[in-house]
CSV table of C-alpha atoms in Angstrom, one decimal:
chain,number,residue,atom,x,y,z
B,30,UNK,CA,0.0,0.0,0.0
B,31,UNK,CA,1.1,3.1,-0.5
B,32,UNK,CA,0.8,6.5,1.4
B,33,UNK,CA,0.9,10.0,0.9
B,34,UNK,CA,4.7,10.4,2.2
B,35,UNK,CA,6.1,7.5,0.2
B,36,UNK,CA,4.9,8.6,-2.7
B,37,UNK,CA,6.2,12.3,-2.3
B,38,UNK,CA,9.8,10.5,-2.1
B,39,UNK,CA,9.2,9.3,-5.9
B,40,UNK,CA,7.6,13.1,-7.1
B,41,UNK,CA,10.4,15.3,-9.6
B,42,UNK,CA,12.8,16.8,-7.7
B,43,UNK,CA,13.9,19.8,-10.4
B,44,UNK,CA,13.2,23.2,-8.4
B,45,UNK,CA,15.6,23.9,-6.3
B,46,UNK,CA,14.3,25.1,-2.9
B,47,UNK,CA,14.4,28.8,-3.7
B,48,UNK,CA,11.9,27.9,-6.6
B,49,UNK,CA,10.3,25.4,-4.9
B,50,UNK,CA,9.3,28.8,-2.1
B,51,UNK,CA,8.7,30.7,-4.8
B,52,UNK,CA,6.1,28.7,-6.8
B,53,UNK,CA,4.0,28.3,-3.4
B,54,UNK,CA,4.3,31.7,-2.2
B,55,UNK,CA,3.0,32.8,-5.8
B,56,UNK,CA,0.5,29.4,-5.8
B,57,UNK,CA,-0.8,31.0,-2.1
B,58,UNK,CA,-1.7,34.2,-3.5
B,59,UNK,CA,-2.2,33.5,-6.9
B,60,UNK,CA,-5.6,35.5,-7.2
B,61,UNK,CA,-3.1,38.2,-7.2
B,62,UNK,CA,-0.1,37.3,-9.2
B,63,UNK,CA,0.8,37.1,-12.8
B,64,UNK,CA,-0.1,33.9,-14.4
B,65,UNK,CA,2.1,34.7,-17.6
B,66,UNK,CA,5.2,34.7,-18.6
B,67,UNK,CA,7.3,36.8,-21.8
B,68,UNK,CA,9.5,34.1,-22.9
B,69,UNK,CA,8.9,31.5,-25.0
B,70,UNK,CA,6.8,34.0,-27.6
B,71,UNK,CA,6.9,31.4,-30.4
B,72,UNK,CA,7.4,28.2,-29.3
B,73,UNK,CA,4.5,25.7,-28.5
B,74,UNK,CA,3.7,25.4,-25.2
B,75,UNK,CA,0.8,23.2,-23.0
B,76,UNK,CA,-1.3,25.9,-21.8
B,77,UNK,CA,-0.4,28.7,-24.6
B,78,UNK,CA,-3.2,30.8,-25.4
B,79,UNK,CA,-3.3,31.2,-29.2
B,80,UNK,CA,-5.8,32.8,-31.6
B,81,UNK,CA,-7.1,31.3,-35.1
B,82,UNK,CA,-7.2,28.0,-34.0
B,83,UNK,CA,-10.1,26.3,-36.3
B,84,UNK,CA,-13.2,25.4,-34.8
B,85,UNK,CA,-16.1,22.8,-35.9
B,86,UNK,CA,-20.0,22.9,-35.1
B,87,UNK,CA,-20.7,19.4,-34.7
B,88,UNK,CA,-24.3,20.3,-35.1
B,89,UNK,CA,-24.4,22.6,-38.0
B,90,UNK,CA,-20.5,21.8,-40.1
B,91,UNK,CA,-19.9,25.5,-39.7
B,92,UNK,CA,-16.5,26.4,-39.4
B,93,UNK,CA,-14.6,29.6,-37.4
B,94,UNK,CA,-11.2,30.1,-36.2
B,95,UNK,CA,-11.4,31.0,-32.3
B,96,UNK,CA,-9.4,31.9,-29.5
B,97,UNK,CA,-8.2,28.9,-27.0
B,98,UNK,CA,-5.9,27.2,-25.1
B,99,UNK,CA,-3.8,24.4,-25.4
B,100,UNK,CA,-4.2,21.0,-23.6
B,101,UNK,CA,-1.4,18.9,-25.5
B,102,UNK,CA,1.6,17.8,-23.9
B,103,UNK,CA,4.8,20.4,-25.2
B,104,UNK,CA,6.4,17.8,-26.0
B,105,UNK,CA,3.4,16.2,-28.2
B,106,UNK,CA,3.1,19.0,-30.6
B,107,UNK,CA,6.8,20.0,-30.8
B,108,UNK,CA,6.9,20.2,-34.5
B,109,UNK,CA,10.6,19.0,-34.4
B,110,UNK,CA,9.5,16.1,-33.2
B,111,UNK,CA,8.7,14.1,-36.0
B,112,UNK,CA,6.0,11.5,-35.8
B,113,UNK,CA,4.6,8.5,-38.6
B,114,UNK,CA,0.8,9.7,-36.7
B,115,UNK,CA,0.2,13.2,-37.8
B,116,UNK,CA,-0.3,14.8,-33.8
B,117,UNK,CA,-3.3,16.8,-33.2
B,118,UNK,CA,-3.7,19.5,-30.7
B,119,UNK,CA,-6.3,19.2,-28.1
B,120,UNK,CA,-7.8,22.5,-27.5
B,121,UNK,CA,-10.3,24.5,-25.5
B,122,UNK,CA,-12.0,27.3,-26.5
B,123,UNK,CA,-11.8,30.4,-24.7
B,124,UNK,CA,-14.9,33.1,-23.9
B,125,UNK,CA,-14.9,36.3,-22.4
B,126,UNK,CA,-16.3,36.5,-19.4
B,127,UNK,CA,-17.4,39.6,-19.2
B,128,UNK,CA,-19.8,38.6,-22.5
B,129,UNK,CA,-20.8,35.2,-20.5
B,130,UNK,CA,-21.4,37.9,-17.2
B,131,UNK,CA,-23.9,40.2,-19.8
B,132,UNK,CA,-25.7,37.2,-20.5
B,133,UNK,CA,-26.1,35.6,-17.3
B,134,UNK,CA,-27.9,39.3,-16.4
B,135,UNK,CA,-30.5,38.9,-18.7
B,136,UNK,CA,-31.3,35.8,-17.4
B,137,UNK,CA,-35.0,36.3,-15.7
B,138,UNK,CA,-33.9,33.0,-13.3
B,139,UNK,CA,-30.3,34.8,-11.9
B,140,UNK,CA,-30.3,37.0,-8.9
B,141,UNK,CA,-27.2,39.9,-9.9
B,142,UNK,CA,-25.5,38.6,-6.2
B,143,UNK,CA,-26.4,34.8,-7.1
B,144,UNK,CA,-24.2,35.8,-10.8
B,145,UNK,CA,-21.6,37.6,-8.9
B,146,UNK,CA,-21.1,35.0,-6.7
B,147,UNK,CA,-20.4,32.3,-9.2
B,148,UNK,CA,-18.4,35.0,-10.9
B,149,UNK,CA,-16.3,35.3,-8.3
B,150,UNK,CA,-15.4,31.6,-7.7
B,151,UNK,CA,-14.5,31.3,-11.0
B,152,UNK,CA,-11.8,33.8,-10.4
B,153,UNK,CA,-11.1,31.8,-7.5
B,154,UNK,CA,-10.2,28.8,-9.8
B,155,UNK,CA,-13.2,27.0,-7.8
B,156,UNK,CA,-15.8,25.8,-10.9
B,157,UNK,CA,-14.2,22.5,-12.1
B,158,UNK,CA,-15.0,22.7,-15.3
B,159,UNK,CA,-13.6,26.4,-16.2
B,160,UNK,CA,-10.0,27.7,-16.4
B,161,UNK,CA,-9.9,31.0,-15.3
B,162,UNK,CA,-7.4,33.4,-17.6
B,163,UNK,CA,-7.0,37.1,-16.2
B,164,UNK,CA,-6.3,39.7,-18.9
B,165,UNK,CA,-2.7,40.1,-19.6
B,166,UNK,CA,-0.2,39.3,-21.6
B,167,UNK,CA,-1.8,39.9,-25.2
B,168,UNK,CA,-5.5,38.4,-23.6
B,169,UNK,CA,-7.5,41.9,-23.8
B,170,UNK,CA,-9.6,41.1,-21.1
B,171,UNK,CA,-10.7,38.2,-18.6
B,172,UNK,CA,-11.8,35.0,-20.3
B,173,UNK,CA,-12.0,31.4,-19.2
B,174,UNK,CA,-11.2,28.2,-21.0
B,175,UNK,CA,-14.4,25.3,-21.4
B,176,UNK,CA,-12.5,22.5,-20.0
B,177,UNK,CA,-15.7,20.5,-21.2
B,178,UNK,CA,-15.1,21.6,-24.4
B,179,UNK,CA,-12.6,20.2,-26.0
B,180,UNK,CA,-11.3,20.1,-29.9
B,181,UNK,CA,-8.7,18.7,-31.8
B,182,UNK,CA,-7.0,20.4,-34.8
B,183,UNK,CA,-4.0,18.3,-37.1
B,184,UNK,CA,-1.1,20.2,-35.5
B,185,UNK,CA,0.1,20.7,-39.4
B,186,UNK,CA,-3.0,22.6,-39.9
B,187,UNK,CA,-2.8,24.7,-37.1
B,188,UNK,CA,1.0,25.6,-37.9
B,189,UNK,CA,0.4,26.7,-41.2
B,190,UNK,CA,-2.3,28.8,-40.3
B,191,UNK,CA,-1.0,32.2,-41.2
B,192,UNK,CA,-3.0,34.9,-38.8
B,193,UNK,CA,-2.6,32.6,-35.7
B,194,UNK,CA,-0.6,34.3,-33.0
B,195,UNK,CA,0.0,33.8,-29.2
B,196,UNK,CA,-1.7,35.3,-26.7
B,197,UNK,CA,0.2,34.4,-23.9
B,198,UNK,CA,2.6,31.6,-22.3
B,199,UNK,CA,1.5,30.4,-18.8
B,200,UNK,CA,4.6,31.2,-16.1
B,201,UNK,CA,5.6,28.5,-14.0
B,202,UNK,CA,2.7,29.6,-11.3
B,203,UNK,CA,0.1,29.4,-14.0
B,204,UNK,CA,1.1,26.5,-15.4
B,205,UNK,CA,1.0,24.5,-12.2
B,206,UNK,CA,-2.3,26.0,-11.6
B,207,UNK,CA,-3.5,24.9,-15.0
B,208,UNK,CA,-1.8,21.7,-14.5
B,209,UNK,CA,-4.0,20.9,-11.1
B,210,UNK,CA,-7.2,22.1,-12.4
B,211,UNK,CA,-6.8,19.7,-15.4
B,212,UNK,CA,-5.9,17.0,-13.1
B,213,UNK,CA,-8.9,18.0,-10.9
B,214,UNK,CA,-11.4,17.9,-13.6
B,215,UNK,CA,-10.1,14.8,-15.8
B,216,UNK,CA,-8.6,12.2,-13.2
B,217,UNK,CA,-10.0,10.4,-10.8
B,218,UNK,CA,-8.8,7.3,-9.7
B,219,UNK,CA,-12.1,6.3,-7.0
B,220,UNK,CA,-14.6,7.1,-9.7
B,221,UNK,CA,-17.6,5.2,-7.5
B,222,UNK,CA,-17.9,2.9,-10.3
B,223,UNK,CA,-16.8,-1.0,-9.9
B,224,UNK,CA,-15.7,-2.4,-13.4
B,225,UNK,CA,-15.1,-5.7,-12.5
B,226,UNK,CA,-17.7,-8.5,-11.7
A,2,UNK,CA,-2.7,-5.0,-5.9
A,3,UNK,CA,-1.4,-1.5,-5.2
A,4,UNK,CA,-3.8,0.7,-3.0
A,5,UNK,CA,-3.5,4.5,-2.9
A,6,UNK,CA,-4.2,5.4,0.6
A,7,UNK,CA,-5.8,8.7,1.2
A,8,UNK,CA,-7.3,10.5,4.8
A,9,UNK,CA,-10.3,12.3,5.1
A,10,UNK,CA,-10.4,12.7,1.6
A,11,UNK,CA,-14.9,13.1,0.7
A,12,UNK,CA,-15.8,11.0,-2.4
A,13,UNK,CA,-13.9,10.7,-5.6
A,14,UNK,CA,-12.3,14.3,-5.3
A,15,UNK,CA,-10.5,12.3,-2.7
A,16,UNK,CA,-8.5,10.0,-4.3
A,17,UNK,CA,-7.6,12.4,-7.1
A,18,UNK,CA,-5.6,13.9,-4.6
A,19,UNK,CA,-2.7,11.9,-4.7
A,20,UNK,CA,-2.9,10.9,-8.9
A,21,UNK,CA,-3.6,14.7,-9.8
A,22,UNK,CA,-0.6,15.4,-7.2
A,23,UNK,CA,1.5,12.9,-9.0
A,24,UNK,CA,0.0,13.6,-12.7
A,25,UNK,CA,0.7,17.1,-12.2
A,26,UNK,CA,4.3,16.5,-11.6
A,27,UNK,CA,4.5,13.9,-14.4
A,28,UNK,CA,4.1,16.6,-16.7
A,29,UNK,CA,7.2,17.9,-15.9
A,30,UNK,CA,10.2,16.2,-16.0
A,31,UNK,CA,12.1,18.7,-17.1
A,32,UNK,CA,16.1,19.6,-16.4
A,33,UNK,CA,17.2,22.3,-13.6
A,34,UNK,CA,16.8,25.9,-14.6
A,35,UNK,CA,19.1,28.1,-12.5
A,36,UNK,CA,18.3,30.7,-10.2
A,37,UNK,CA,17.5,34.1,-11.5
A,38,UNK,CA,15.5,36.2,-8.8
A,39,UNK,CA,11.6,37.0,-9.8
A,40,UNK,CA,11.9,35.1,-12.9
A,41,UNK,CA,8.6,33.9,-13.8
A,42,UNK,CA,9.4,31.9,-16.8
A,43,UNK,CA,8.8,28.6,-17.6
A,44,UNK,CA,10.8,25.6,-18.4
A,45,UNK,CA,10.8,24.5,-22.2
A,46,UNK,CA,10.1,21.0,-22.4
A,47,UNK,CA,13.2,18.8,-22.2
A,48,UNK,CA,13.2,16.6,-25.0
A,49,UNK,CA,16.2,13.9,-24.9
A,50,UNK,CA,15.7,10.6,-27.6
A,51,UNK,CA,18.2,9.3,-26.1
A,52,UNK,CA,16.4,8.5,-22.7
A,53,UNK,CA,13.6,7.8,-25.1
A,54,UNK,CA,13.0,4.4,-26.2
A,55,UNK,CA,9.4,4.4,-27.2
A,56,UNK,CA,7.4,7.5,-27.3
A,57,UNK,CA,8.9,10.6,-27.7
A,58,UNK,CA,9.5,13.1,-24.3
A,59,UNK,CA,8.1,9.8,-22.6
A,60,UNK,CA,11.4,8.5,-19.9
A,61,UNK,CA,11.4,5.1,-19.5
A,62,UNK,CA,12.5,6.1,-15.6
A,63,UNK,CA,10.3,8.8,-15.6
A,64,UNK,CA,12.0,10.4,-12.7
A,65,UNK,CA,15.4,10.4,-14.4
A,66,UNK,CA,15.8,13.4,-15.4
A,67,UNK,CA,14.3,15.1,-12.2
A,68,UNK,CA,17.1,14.2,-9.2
A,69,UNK,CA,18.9,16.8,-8.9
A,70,UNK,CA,17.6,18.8,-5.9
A,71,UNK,CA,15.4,17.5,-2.9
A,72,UNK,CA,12.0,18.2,-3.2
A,73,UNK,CA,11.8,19.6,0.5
A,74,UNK,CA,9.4,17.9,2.7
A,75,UNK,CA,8.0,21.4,3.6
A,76,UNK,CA,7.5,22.2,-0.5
A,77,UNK,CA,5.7,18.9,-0.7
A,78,UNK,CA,3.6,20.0,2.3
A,79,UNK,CA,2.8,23.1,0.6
A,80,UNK,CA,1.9,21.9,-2.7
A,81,UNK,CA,0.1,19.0,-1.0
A,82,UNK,CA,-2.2,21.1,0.8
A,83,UNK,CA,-2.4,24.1,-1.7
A,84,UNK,CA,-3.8,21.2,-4.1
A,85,UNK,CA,-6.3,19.5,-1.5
A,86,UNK,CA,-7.3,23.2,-0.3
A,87,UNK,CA,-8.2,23.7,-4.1
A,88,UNK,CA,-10.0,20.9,-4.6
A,89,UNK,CA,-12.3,21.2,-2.0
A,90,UNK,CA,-13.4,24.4,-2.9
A,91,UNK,CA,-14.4,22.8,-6.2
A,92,UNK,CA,-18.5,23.3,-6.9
A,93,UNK,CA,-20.2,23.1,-10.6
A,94,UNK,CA,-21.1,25.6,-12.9
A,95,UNK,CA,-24.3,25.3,-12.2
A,96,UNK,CA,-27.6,23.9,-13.7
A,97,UNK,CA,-28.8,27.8,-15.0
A,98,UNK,CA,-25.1,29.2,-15.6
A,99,UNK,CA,-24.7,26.0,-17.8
A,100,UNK,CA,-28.2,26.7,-19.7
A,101,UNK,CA,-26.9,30.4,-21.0
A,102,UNK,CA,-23.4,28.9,-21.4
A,103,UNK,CA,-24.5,26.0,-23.8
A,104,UNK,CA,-27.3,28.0,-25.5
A,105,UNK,CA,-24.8,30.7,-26.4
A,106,UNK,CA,-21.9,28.8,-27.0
A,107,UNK,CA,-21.1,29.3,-30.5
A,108,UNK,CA,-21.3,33.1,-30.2
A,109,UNK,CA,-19.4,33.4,-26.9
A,110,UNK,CA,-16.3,31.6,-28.3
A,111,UNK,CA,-13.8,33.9,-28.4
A,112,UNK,CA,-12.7,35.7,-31.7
């Protein structure tokens, strides 16, 4: 069996213990710290924010090139790294939330302080299914990424899309924070559910 | 069989715990970056074939690139309870938020 502490002895040991205080002072406050970064402005990244990404109603066919983030390992879509299976990125989409907050008012069933509420835990990182992305970086306002949404585009089609640009790389704060909502969201072990007769 | 043992951990946000705690460092097993003050930046994907045998950034020691300075029981501690604090704050969207969300969904993407 194992516990907590024994497998803590088997977790990465890379930061070294200045970064290791750093990342959880910043992860402690991170309502109010920078979840971006300015390096990396080209590469592809897990967690970049990019625009022109191409997008498919499955209802209608319609097409559209939005705004979202991507879910794909780094090292998965690294177009150096040559593969016989053609990679495709797994994306989420992105909205404003200040649109999805103007909507939510005109809904006749939603108390304004019921709205704000819910507004305010998803700055809080606290709805499991939402990302929360502050404006910064080149992100013109607040937006949050549809974790139950997800798309794939053929990373060839994506790179030679020629309008798409980056909106912003997560810093190592946001990336961890990223990294634990996804884990949060997609994996749990003790899903209630016995497979086996 | 290998058990996971958790404590006080409610439902299956419980167990998650310790695999999202793990999963989350899976992700990245990357090399040392040095220290540099405030530096906020990230750490590019370390990429080696050489320590690669099957699938590409994938170690077959998955750890082996990743000893070379103790994860400090205290940082472990942190994260630890950073993550469970997190995670039981989790609620839902919610049954109306999710109405406006889906029915509008197409035109609130992002443009």
């Amino acid at each position: 069996m194992f516990t907590v502490e024994q497998i803590q002895e088997h977790l990465p040991k890379y930061l070294t213990p200045k970064q290791q205080h750093d990342l959880f002072e910043q992860l402690n406050d991170f309502e109010n710290r920078n979840y971006y970064t300015t390096l990396y402005e080209t590469e592809l990244l897990q967690g970049d924010g990019w625009t022109k990404i191409e997008v498919i109603n499955f209802d209608t066919g319609t097409r559209d090139k939005i705004k979202g983030i991507l879910l794909s390992n780094s090292c998965d879509i690294a177009p150096t790294n040559v593969r016989d299976f053609p990679p495709r990125i797994v994306f989420a989409p992105l909205i404003s939330l200040q649109a999805f907050d103007e909507l939510l008012k005109r809904s006749a069933s939603l108390r304004p302080d019921i709205i704000n509420t819910k507004i305010n835990a998803i700055r809080k990182q606290r709805v499991t299914s939402l990302f929360y992305l502050p404006s910064g970086a080149d992100l013109d306002g607040d937006h949050v990424a549809l974790l139950d949404d997800l798309h794939t585009i053929p990373l060839q089609r994506f790179l030679t899309e020629a309008e798409r640009a980056k909106l912003f790389t997560l810093g190592q704060m946001g990336f961890y924070l990223f990294l634990l909502k996804l884990s949060i969201h997609f994996c749990r072990f003790q899903e209630g559910i016995a497979r086996d007769a | 069989m290998t058990e996971v043992e958790t404590k006080s951990l409610q439902s299956s946000i419980g167990n998650s715990l310790v695999v999202g705690f793990m999963a989350s460092q899976l992700f990245l097993v990357n090399p040392i970056i040095p220290l540099s003050g405030d530096d906020r930046g990230r750490i590019m994907p370390f990429i080696d074939y050489s320590m690669s045998p099957s699938t590409h950034g994938q170690h077959g020691d998955l750890f082996a690139a990743a000893r070379l300075a103790d994860f400090s029981e205290l940082a472990s501690s942190a994260l630890e309870m950073f993550y469970a604090d997190l995670m039981a704050k989790q609620e839902r969207l919610g049954t109306e938020f999710e109405q406006v969300l889906y029915q509008n969904l197409w035109t609130l993407y992002a443009r």
